[in-house]
Coordinates of N, CA and C and ligand atoms in Angstrom, one line a residue:
M94 N 164.6 75.6 -29.0 CA 165.2 76.6 -29.9 C 164.2 76.9 -31.0
A95 N 164.0 78.1 -31.3 CA 163.0 78.5 -32.4 C 163.4 78.0 -33.7
I96 N 162.5 77.7 -34.6 CA 162.8 77.3 -36.0 C 163.1 78.5 -36.8
K97 N 164.2 78.5 -37.5 CA 164.7 79.7 -38.2 C 164.4 79.6 -39.6
I98 N 163.7 80.7 -40.1 CA 163.3 80.7 -41.5 C 164.0 81.9 -42.2
L99 N 164.5 81.6 -43.4 CA 165.2 82.6 -44.2 C 164.2 83.0 -45.3
I100 N 163.9 84.3 -45.4 CA 163.1 84.9 -46.4 C 164.0 85.5 -47.5
V101 N 164.0 85.0 -48.7 CA 164.8 85.5 -49.8 C 163.8 86.3 -50.7
E102 N 163.9 87.6 -50.6 CA 162.8 88.4 -51.3 C 163.3 89.8 -51.4
D103 N 163.2 90.5 -52.6 CA 163.7 91.8 -52.7 C 162.6 92.9 -52.5
E104 N 161.4 92.4 -52.5 CA 160.3 93.4 -52.4 C 160.0 93.6 -50.9
R105 N 160.3 94.8 -50.4 CA 160.2 95.0 -48.9 C 158.8 94.8 -48.4
S106 N 157.7 95.1 -49.1 CA 156.4 94.9 -48.6 C 156.1 93.5 -48.3
I107 N 156.6 92.6 -49.2 CA 156.3 91.1 -49.0 C 157.1 90.6 -47.8
V108 N 158.4 91.1 -47.7 CA 159.2 90.7 -46.6 C 158.5 91.1 -45.3
K109 N 158.0 92.3 -45.3 CA 157.3 92.8 -44.1 C 156.2 91.9 -43.7
L110 N 155.4 91.6 -44.7 CA 154.2 90.7 -44.5 C 154.6 89.4 -44.0
L111 N 155.6 88.7 -44.7 CA 156.0 87.4 -44.3 C 156.6 87.4 -42.8
R112 N 157.4 88.4 -42.6 CA 158.0 88.5 -41.3 C 156.9 88.6 -40.2
A113 N 155.9 89.4 -40.4 CA 154.8 89.6 -39.4 C 154.1 88.3 -39.1
I114 N 153.8 87.5 -40.2 CA 153.1 86.3 -40.1 C 154.0 85.3 -39.3
L115 N 155.2 85.2 -39.7 CA 156.1 84.2 -39.1 C 156.4 84.5 -37.6
I116 N 156.7 85.7 -37.4 CA 157.1 86.1 -36.0 C 155.9 85.9 -35.1
A117 N 154.7 86.2 -35.6 CA 153.5 86.0 -34.8 C 153.3 84.5 -34.4
N118 N 154.0 83.7 -35.2 CA 153.8 82.2 -35.0 C 155.1 81.6 -34.4
Q119 N 155.9 82.4 -33.7 CA 157.0 82.0 -33.0 C 158.2 81.5 -33.8
Y120 N 158.2 81.8 -35.1 CA 159.4 81.5 -35.9 C 160.4 82.6 -35.8
E121 N 161.7 82.2 -35.9 CA 162.8 83.2 -35.9 C 163.0 83.5 -37.4
V122 N 163.1 84.8 -37.7 CA 163.1 85.2 -39.1 C 164.4 85.9 -39.5
I123 N 165.0 85.6 -40.6 CA 166.1 86.4 -41.1 C 165.8 86.6 -42.6
D124 N 166.3 87.6 -43.2 CA 166.0 87.8 -44.6 C 167.2 88.3 -45.4
A125 N 167.1 88.0 -46.7 CA 168.1 88.4 -47.7 C 167.4 89.0 -48.9
S126 N 167.9 90.1 -49.5 CA 167.2 90.6 -50.6 C 167.9 90.3 -52.0
T127 N 169.0 89.7 -52.0 CA 169.6 89.3 -53.2 C 170.1 87.8 -53.1
G128 N 170.3 87.2 -54.3 CA 170.8 85.8 -54.3 C 172.1 85.6 -53.6
A129 N 173.0 86.6 -53.8 CA 174.4 86.5 -53.2 C 174.2 86.5 -51.7
E130 N 173.4 87.5 -51.2 CA 173.2 87.6 -49.8 C 172.6 86.3 -49.2
A131 N 171.7 85.8 -50.0 CA 171.0 84.6 -49.5 C 172.0 83.4 -49.4
M132 N 172.9 83.3 -50.3 CA 173.9 82.2 -50.3 C 174.8 82.3 -49.0
S133 N 175.2 83.5 -48.7 CA 176.1 83.7 -47.5 C 175.3 83.5 -46.3
M134 N 174.0 83.9 -46.2 CA 173.2 83.7 -45.0 C 172.9 82.2 -44.8
I135 N 172.7 81.4 -45.9 CA 172.4 80.0 -45.8 C 173.6 79.3 -45.1
T136 N 174.8 79.7 -45.6 CA 176.0 79.0 -45.0 C 176.3 79.5 -43.6
S137 N 176.1 80.8 -43.3 CA 176.4 81.2 -42.0 C 175.3 81.1 -40.9
H138 N 174.1 81.1 -41.3 CA 173.0 81.0 -40.4 C 172.3 79.7 -40.3
C139 N 172.5 78.8 -41.3 CA 171.9 77.5 -41.4 C 170.4 77.5 -41.0
P140 N 169.6 78.2 -41.9 CA 168.1 78.2 -41.6 C 167.5 76.8 -41.7
D141 N 166.4 76.7 -41.0 CA 165.7 75.4 -41.0 C 164.8 75.3 -42.3
L142 N 164.4 76.4 -42.8 CA 163.6 76.5 -44.0 C 163.8 77.8 -44.7
I143 N 163.6 77.7 -46.1 CA 163.9 78.9 -46.9 C 162.6 79.2 -47.7
L144 N 162.2 80.5 -47.6 CA 161.1 81.0 -48.5 C 161.8 81.7 -49.6
L145 N 161.6 81.3 -50.8 CA 162.3 81.9 -51.9 C 161.5 82.5 -53.0
D146 N 161.8 83.8 -53.3 CA 161.2 84.5 -54.4 C 162.0 84.1 -55.7
L147 N 161.3 84.0 -56.8 CA 162.0 83.7 -58.0 C 162.7 84.9 -58.7
G148 N 162.1 86.1 -58.6 CA 162.6 87.2 -59.3 C 163.5 88.0 -58.4
L149 N 164.8 87.7 -58.4 CA 165.7 88.4 -57.5 C 166.5 89.4 -58.4
P150 N 167.0 90.5 -57.8 CA 167.7 91.5 -58.6 C 169.0 90.9 -59.2
D151 N 169.7 90.1 -58.6 CA 171.0 89.6 -59.1 C 171.0 88.3 -59.8
M152 N 170.0 87.5 -59.6 CA 169.9 86.2 -60.2 C 168.5 85.6 -60.2
D153 N 168.3 84.6 -61.0 CA 167.0 84.0 -61.0 C 166.9 83.1 -59.8
G154 N 165.7 83.1 -59.1 CA 165.6 82.2 -57.9 C 165.9 80.8 -58.3
N155 N 165.5 80.4 -59.5 CA 165.8 79.0 -59.9 C 167.3 78.6 -59.9
S156 N 168.1 79.5 -60.3 CA 169.6 79.2 -60.3 C 170.0 79.1 -58.8
L157 N 169.5 79.9 -58.0 CA 169.8 79.9 -56.5 C 169.4 78.5 -56.0
L158 N 168.2 78.1 -56.3 CA 167.6 76.8 -55.9 C 168.6 75.7 -56.3
Q159 N 169.0 75.8 -57.6 CA 169.8 74.7 -58.1 C 171.2 74.6 -57.4
S160 N 171.8 75.8 -57.1 CA 173.1 75.7 -56.4 C 172.9 75.3 -54.9
V161 N 171.9 75.8 -54.3 CA 171.7 75.4 -52.9 C 171.4 73.9 -52.7
R162 N 170.7 73.3 -53.7 CA 170.4 71.9 -53.6 C 171.6 71.0 -53.8
K163 N 172.7 71.5 -54.3 CA 173.9 70.7 -54.4 C 174.4 70.3 -53.1
W164 N 174.2 71.1 -52.0 CA 174.8 70.8 -50.8 C 174.0 70.8 -49.6
T165 N 172.7 71.1 -49.7 CA 171.8 71.0 -48.5 C 170.4 70.5 -48.8
T166 N 169.8 69.9 -47.9 CA 168.4 69.4 -48.0 C 167.4 70.3 -47.3
T167 N 167.9 71.4 -46.8 CA 167.0 72.4 -46.1 C 165.8 72.6 -47.0
P168 N 164.6 72.5 -46.4 CA 163.4 72.7 -47.2 C 163.3 74.1 -47.8
I169 N 162.9 74.1 -49.1 CA 162.7 75.4 -49.7 C 161.3 75.5 -50.3
I170 N 160.6 76.6 -49.9 CA 159.3 76.8 -50.5 C 159.4 78.1 -51.4
V171 N 159.0 77.9 -52.6 CA 159.1 79.1 -53.5 C 157.8 79.9 -53.3
V172 N 158.0 81.2 -53.1 CA 156.8 82.1 -53.0 C 156.9 83.0 -54.2
S173 N 156.0 82.9 -55.1 CA 156.1 83.6 -56.4 C 154.8 84.1 -56.9
A174 N 154.9 85.2 -57.7 CA 153.7 85.7 -58.4 C 153.5 85.0 -59.7
R175 N 154.5 84.2 -60.1 CA 154.4 83.4 -61.3 C 153.4 82.3 -61.1
T176 N 152.3 82.3 -61.8 CA 151.3 81.3 -61.6 C 151.3 80.2 -62.6
H177 N 152.1 80.3 -63.6 CA 152.1 79.3 -64.7 C 152.6 78.0 -64.2
E178 N 151.9 76.9 -64.7 CA 152.2 75.6 -64.3 C 153.6 75.2 -64.5
L179 N 154.2 75.6 -65.7 CA 155.5 75.3 -66.0 C 156.6 75.9 -65.0
D180 N 156.2 77.1 -64.5 CA 157.1 77.7 -63.5 C 157.2 76.8 -62.2
K181 N 156.0 76.3 -61.9 CA 156.0 75.4 -60.7 C 156.7 74.1 -60.9
V182 N 156.5 73.6 -62.1 CA 157.2 72.3 -62.4 C 158.7 72.5 -62.4
E183 N 159.1 73.6 -63.0 CA 160.6 73.8 -63.1 C 161.2 73.9 -61.7
A184 N 160.5 74.7 -60.8 CA 161.1 74.9 -59.5 C 161.1 73.6 -58.7
I185 N 160.0 72.8 -58.8 CA 160.0 71.6 -58.1 C 161.0 70.6 -58.6
D186 N 161.2 70.6 -60.0 CA 162.2 69.7 -60.6 C 163.6 70.1 -60.1
L187 N 163.8 71.4 -59.8 CA 165.1 71.8 -59.4 C 165.3 71.6 -57.9
G188 N 164.3 71.1 -57.2 CA 164.5 70.8 -55.8 C 163.7 71.6 -54.8
A189 N 162.7 72.4 -55.3 CA 161.8 73.1 -54.3 C 160.9 72.0 -53.7
D190 N 160.6 72.2 -52.4 CA 159.7 71.3 -51.7 C 158.3 71.6 -52.0
D191 N 158.0 72.9 -52.2 CA 156.6 73.4 -52.4 C 156.7 74.7 -53.2
Y192 N 155.5 75.1 -53.6 CA 155.4 76.4 -54.4 C 154.1 77.1 -54.0
I193 N 154.2 78.3 -53.6 CA 153.0 79.0 -53.2 C 152.9 80.3 -54.1
T194 N 151.8 80.5 -54.6 CA 151.7 81.7 -55.5 C 151.1 82.9 -54.6
T195 N 151.6 84.1 -54.9 CA 151.0 85.3 -54.3 C 149.8 85.8 -55.0
P196 N 148.8 86.4 -54.4 CA 148.7 86.5 -53.0 C 148.3 85.2 -52.3
F197 N 148.8 85.0 -51.1 CA 148.5 83.7 -50.4 C 147.8 84.1 -49.0
G198 N 147.1 83.1 -48.5 CA 146.5 83.3 -47.2 C 147.6 82.9 -46.1
S199 N 147.6 83.5 -45.0 CA 148.6 83.2 -44.0 C 148.4 81.8 -43.4
S200 N 147.2 81.3 -43.3 CA 147.0 79.9 -42.8 C 147.5 78.9 -43.7
E201 N 147.4 79.2 -45.0 CA 147.9 78.3 -46.0 C 149.4 78.3 -46.0
L202 N 150.0 79.4 -45.9 CA 151.5 79.5 -45.8 C 152.0 78.8 -44.6
L203 N 151.4 79.0 -43.5 CA 151.8 78.3 -42.2 C 151.7 76.8 -42.3
A204 N 150.6 76.3 -43.0 CA 150.4 74.9 -43.1 C 151.4 74.3 -44.0
R205 N 151.8 75.0 -45.1 CA 152.8 74.5 -46.0 C 154.1 74.4 -45.3
I206 N 154.4 75.4 -44.5 CA 155.7 75.4 -43.8 C 155.8 74.2 -42.8
R207 N 154.7 74.0 -42.1 CA 154.7 72.9 -41.2 C 154.9 71.6 -41.9
M208 N 154.2 71.5 -43.1 CA 154.4 70.2 -43.9 C 155.8 70.0 -44.4
A209 N 156.4 71.1 -44.9 CA 157.8 71.0 -45.4 C 158.8 70.6 -44.2
L210 N 158.5 71.2 -43.0 CA 159.4 70.9 -41.9 C 159.2 69.4 -41.4
R211 N 158.0 69.0 -41.4 CA 157.7 67.6 -41.0 C 158.4 66.6 -42.0
H212 N 158.4 67.0 -43.2 CA 159.0 66.1 -44.2 C 160.5 65.9 -44.0
T213 N 161.2 67.0 -43.7 CA 162.6 66.9 -43.5 C 162.9 66.2 -42.1
R214 N 162.1 66.4 -41.1 CA 162.4 65.8 -39.8 C 162.3 64.3 -39.8
T215 N 161.4 63.8 -40.7 CA 161.3 62.3 -40.7 C 162.2 61.7 -41.7
T216 N 162.9 62.5 -42.5 CA 163.8 61.9 -43.5 C 165.2 61.8 -42.8
S217 N 165.8 60.6 -42.9 CA 167.1 60.5 -42.3 C 168.1 61.3 -43.2
P218 N 168.9 62.2 -42.5 CA 169.8 62.9 -43.3 C 171.0 62.1 -43.8
N219 N 171.2 60.9 -43.2 CA 172.4 60.2 -43.5 C 172.1 58.7 -43.8
A220 N 171.8 58.5 -45.1 CA 171.6 57.1 -45.5 C 172.9 56.3 -45.3
Q221 N 174.0 57.0 -45.2 CA 175.3 56.3 -45.1 C 175.4 55.4 -43.9
I222 N 174.8 55.8 -42.8 CA 174.9 55.0 -41.6 C 174.1 53.7 -41.7
A223 N 173.0 53.8 -42.5 CA 172.1 52.7 -42.6 C 172.9 51.4 -43.0
Q224 N 172.9 50.4 -42.2 CA 173.5 49.2 -42.6 C 172.9 48.1 -41.8
T225 N 173.1 46.9 -42.2 CA 172.5 45.8 -41.5 C 173.5 44.9 -40.8
G226 N 173.1 44.0 -40.0 CA 174.0 43.0 -39.4 C 174.6 43.6 -38.0
E227 N 175.7 43.1 -37.7 CA 176.3 43.4 -36.3 C 177.7 43.8 -36.4
F228 N 178.1 44.7 -35.5 CA 179.5 45.0 -35.3 C 179.9 44.5 -33.9
R229 N 181.0 43.8 -33.8 CA 181.5 43.3 -32.5 C 182.9 43.7 -32.3
S230 N 183.1 44.1 -31.0 CA 184.5 44.3 -30.6 C 184.5 44.0 -29.1
G231 N 185.2 43.0 -28.7 CA 185.2 42.6 -27.3 C 183.7 42.4 -26.8
G232 N 183.3 43.0 -25.7 CA 182.0 42.9 -25.2 C 181.0 43.8 -25.9
L233 N 181.4 44.6 -26.8 CA 180.5 45.6 -27.4 C 179.9 45.0 -28.7
V234 N 178.6 45.2 -28.8 CA 177.9 44.7 -30.0 C 177.0 45.9 -30.5
I235 N 177.2 46.3 -31.7 CA 176.2 47.2 -32.3 C 175.3 46.4 -33.2
D236 N 174.0 46.4 -32.9 CA 173.0 45.6 -33.6 C 172.4 46.6 -34.6
Y237 N 172.8 46.6 -35.8 CA 172.3 47.5 -36.8 C 170.9 47.2 -37.2
N238 N 170.4 46.0 -37.0 CA 169.0 45.7 -37.3 C 168.0 46.3 -36.3
K239 N 168.5 46.2 -35.0 CA 167.6 46.6 -33.9 C 167.9 48.0 -33.5
Y240 N 168.9 48.7 -34.1 CA 169.3 50.0 -33.7 C 169.7 50.1 -32.2
R241 N 170.4 49.1 -31.7 CA 170.7 49.0 -30.3 C 172.2 48.7 -30.1
V242 N 172.7 49.1 -29.0 CA 174.1 48.8 -28.6 C 174.1 48.0 -27.3
F243 N 174.8 46.9 -27.3 CA 174.9 46.1 -26.1 C 176.3 46.0 -25.6
V244 N 176.5 46.0 -24.3 CA 177.8 45.8 -23.7 C 177.7 44.6 -22.7
D245 N 178.5 43.6 -23.0 CA 178.4 42.4 -22.2 C 177.0 41.9 -22.1
G246 N 176.3 41.9 -23.2 CA 174.9 41.4 -23.3 C 173.8 42.3 -22.8
I247 N 174.2 43.5 -22.2 CA 173.2 44.4 -21.7 C 173.0 45.6 -22.6
D248 N 171.8 45.9 -22.8 CA 171.4 47.1 -23.7 C 172.0 48.3 -23.0
A249 N 172.8 49.1 -23.7 CA 173.4 50.3 -23.2 C 172.4 51.4 -23.1
Q250 N 171.2 51.3 -23.6 CA 170.2 52.3 -23.5 C 170.6 53.7 -24.1
L251 N 171.2 53.6 -25.3 CA 171.6 54.9 -25.9 C 170.4 55.6 -26.5
T252 N 170.5 56.9 -26.5 CA 169.4 57.7 -27.1 C 169.6 57.6 -28.6
Q253 N 168.7 58.1 -29.4 CA 168.8 57.9 -30.8 C 170.0 58.6 -31.4
G254 N 170.3 59.8 -30.8 CA 171.5 60.6 -31.3 C 172.8 59.9 -30.9
E255 N 172.8 59.3 -29.7 CA 174.0 58.6 -29.3 C 174.2 57.3 -30.2
Y256 N 173.1 56.6 -30.4 CA 173.2 55.5 -31.3 C 173.8 55.8 -32.7
R257 N 173.3 56.9 -33.2 CA 173.8 57.3 -34.6 C 175.3 57.5 -34.6
L258 N 175.7 58.1 -33.5 CA 177.2 58.4 -33.4 C 178.0 57.1 -33.3
V259 N 177.5 56.2 -32.4 CA 178.2 54.9 -32.3 C 178.1 54.1 -33.6
A260 N 177.0 54.1 -34.2 CA 176.8 53.3 -35.4 C 177.7 53.8 -36.5
L261 N 177.9 55.1 -36.6 CA 178.8 55.7 -37.6 C 180.3 55.3 -37.3
L262 N 180.7 55.4 -36.0 CA 182.1 55.0 -35.7 C 182.3 53.5 -35.9
G263 N 181.3 52.7 -35.6 CA 181.4 51.3 -35.8 C 181.5 50.9 -37.3
K264 N 180.8 51.7 -38.1 CA 180.9 51.4 -39.6 C 182.4 51.7 -40.1
Y265 N 183.0 52.6 -39.5 CA 184.4 52.9 -39.9 C 185.4 52.5 -38.8
A266 N 185.1 51.4 -38.1 CA 185.9 51.0 -37.0 C 187.4 50.9 -37.4
G267 N 188.3 51.3 -36.4 CA 189.7 51.3 -36.7 C 190.2 52.5 -37.3
R268 N 189.3 53.3 -37.9 CA 189.7 54.6 -38.6 C 189.4 55.8 -37.7
V269 N 190.2 56.8 -37.8 CA 189.9 58.0 -37.1 C 188.9 58.8 -37.9
L270 N 187.8 59.2 -37.3 CA 186.9 60.1 -38.0 C 187.0 61.5 -37.4
T271 N 187.2 62.5 -38.3 CA 187.4 63.8 -37.8 C 186.1 64.4 -37.3
Y272 N 186.2 65.4 -36.4 CA 185.0 66.0 -35.9 C 184.1 66.5 -37.0
D273 N 184.8 67.1 -38.0 CA 184.1 67.7 -39.1 C 183.3 66.7 -39.9
F274 N 184.0 65.5 -40.1 CA 183.3 64.5 -40.9 C 182.1 63.9 -40.1
I275 N 182.3 63.7 -38.8 CA 181.2 63.2 -38.0 C 180.0 64.2 -38.0
M276 N 180.3 65.5 -37.8 CA 179.2 66.5 -37.8 C 178.5 66.5 -39.1
K277 N 179.2 66.4 -40.2 CA 178.5 66.5 -41.5 C 177.7 65.3 -41.7
E278 N 178.2 64.1 -41.3 CA 177.5 62.9 -41.5 C 176.2 62.8 -40.7
L279 N 176.3 63.3 -39.5 CA 175.2 63.2 -38.5 C 174.2 64.3 -38.6
W280 N 174.7 65.5 -38.8 CA 173.8 66.7 -38.7 C 173.7 67.4 -40.1
G281 N 174.2 66.8 -41.1 CA 174.1 67.4 -42.4 C 175.2 68.5 -42.8
P282 N 175.2 68.9 -44.0 CA 176.3 69.8 -44.5 C 176.2 71.2 -43.8
C283 N 175.0 71.5 -43.2 CA 174.9 72.8 -42.6 C 175.0 72.7 -41.1
S284 N 175.8 71.7 -40.6 CA 175.9 71.5 -39.2 C 176.7 72.7 -38.6
K285 N 176.4 73.0 -37.4 CA 177.1 74.1 -36.7 C 178.6 73.7 -36.6
S286 N 179.5 74.7 -36.7 CA 180.9 74.4 -36.6 C 181.4 74.0 -35.2
D287 N 180.7 74.4 -34.2 CA 181.2 74.1 -32.9 C 180.9 72.6 -32.5
N288 N 181.8 72.0 -31.9 CA 181.7 70.5 -31.6 C 181.1 70.2 -30.3
K289 N 180.5 71.2 -29.7 CA 180.0 70.9 -28.3 C 179.0 69.8 -28.2
I290 N 178.1 69.8 -29.2 CA 177.0 68.7 -29.2 C 177.7 67.3 -29.3
L291 N 178.7 67.3 -30.1 CA 179.4 66.0 -30.3 C 180.1 65.6 -29.0
R292 N 180.8 66.5 -28.4 CA 181.5 66.2 -27.1 C 180.6 65.8 -26.0
V293 N 179.4 66.4 -26.0 CA 178.4 66.1 -24.9 C 177.9 64.7 -25.2
N294 N 177.6 64.4 -26.5 CA 177.1 63.0 -26.8 C 178.1 62.0 -26.5
M295 N 179.4 62.3 -26.9 CA 180.4 61.3 -26.7 C 180.6 61.0 -25.2
A296 N 180.6 62.1 -24.4 CA 180.8 61.9 -22.9 C 179.7 61.0 -22.4
N297 N 178.4 61.2 -22.8 CA 177.3 60.4 -22.4 C 177.5 58.9 -22.8
I298 N 177.9 58.7 -24.1 CA 178.1 57.4 -24.6 C 179.1 56.7 -23.8
R299 N 180.2 57.3 -23.5 CA 181.3 56.7 -22.7 C 180.8 56.2 -21.4
R300 N 180.0 57.1 -20.7 CA 179.5 56.7 -19.4 C 178.7 55.4 -19.5
K301 N 178.0 55.3 -20.7 CA 177.1 54.1 -20.8 C 177.8 52.9 -21.3
I302 N 178.9 53.0 -22.1 CA 179.5 51.8 -22.6 C 180.9 51.4 -22.1
E303 N 181.6 52.4 -21.5 CA 182.9 52.1 -21.0 C 182.9 51.8 -19.5
K304 N 183.7 50.8 -19.1 CA 183.8 50.6 -17.6 C 184.6 51.7 -17.0
S305 N 185.7 52.1 -17.7 CA 186.5 53.2 -17.2 C 186.6 54.2 -18.3
T306 N 186.1 55.5 -18.0 CA 186.1 56.5 -19.1 C 187.5 57.0 -19.3
T307 N 188.4 56.8 -18.3 CA 189.7 57.3 -18.5 C 190.6 56.3 -19.2
N308 N 190.2 55.1 -19.2 CA 190.9 54.0 -19.9 C 190.0 53.2 -20.8
P309 N 189.5 53.9 -21.9 CA 188.5 53.3 -22.7 C 188.9 52.0 -23.5
K310 N 188.0 51.1 -23.7 CA 188.3 49.9 -24.5 C 187.7 50.0 -25.9
Y311 N 186.7 50.9 -26.0 CA 186.0 50.9 -27.3 C 186.1 52.2 -28.1
L312 N 185.9 53.3 -27.4 CA 185.9 54.6 -28.1 C 187.1 55.4 -27.7
F313 N 188.0 55.7 -28.7 CA 189.2 56.5 -28.4 C 189.1 57.9 -29.0
T314 N 189.7 58.8 -28.2 CA 189.8 60.2 -28.7 C 191.2 60.4 -29.3
E315 N 191.2 60.9 -30.5 CA 192.5 61.4 -31.1 C 192.5 62.9 -30.9
V316 N 193.2 63.3 -29.9 CA 193.1 64.7 -29.4 C 193.3 65.7 -30.6
G317 N 192.3 66.6 -30.7 CA 192.3 67.7 -31.7 C 192.0 67.2 -33.1
V318 N 191.7 65.9 -33.2 CA 191.4 65.3 -34.6 C 190.0 64.8 -34.6
G319 N 189.7 63.8 -33.7 CA 188.4 63.2 -33.8 C 188.3 61.9 -32.9
Y320 N 187.5 61.0 -33.3 CA 187.3 59.8 -32.6 C 187.5 58.5 -33.4
R321 N 187.8 57.4 -32.7 CA 188.0 56.2 -33.4 C 187.4 55.0 -32.6
M322 N 186.7 54.1 -33.3 CA 186.2 52.9 -32.6 C 187.2 51.8 -32.7
A323 N 187.3 51.0 -31.7 CA 188.2 49.9 -31.7 C 187.9 49.0 -32.9
D324 N 189.0 48.3 -33.3 CA 188.8 47.4 -34.5 C 187.7 46.4 -34.2
G325 N 187.0 46.0 -35.2 CA 186.0 45.0 -35.0 C 186.6 43.6 -35.1
E326 N 185.9 42.5 -34.8 CA 186.4 41.2 -34.8 C 185.9 40.5 -36.0
S327 N 186.8 39.6 -36.6 CA 186.4 38.8 -37.7 C 185.6 37.6 -37.0
E328 N 184.9 36.8 -37.8 CA 184.1 35.7 -37.2 C 184.8 34.8 -36.2
S329 N 186.1 34.5 -36.6 CA 186.8 33.5 -35.8 C 187.6 34.0 -34.6
S330 N 187.7 35.3 -34.5 CA 188.6 35.9 -33.5 C 188.1 35.7 -32.1
V331 N 189.0 35.7 -31.1 CA 188.6 35.6 -29.7 C 188.9 36.9 -29.0
D332 N 188.4 37.0 -27.8 CA 188.5 38.3 -27.0 C 190.0 38.5 -26.6
Ligands
LIG131 CA1 161.1 89.9 -56.6

């Protein structure tokens, strides 16, 4: 799937230039010419990266930056004619990942985009799952130190995505986690609303860890609500 970039800019000539550079480099491009339009596009289109102009007709780019940063870690690169050091400092303090002044060279722009994208991809979106130790329920063991799941002593060979899902359910074992909660925890606040990716992951996990997928021991579906991991065991309990 192509990486989607949102250009927030009211000057059509700059939008045109940015579009041409990005499309030539296989990025998918959407654009907004006002702050209000940008806000709605961010929530509805979930771009992978945002190029933001500071001088927008309806609001200052910095206020937009500030409100967007309250709920998403999507990388934002400010593209501005303001060259003053304090303008850069302010934007970066408000959460911009980078700052490019116009006029810019296309190679520099592309390099900065790659850098910003690399940065987000290596940062875990959910520090909440991070925990140490082990979770045990019957023959199931989640080893939070090794990032592995074992069933009756055998490594279930989960993919990274599957592991993250099991790790999250294990952390809240015994409680029903709604689809929405899981999606937000694993894929961030801008996660797509459809749960297909979740259902596919869950089906794969069940094949790997349940003896019978129709009569599960560990992972339960609460129809129309979400999923629940079986209760964990305390130190002294038996199977
Ligand atoms: Ca402008």
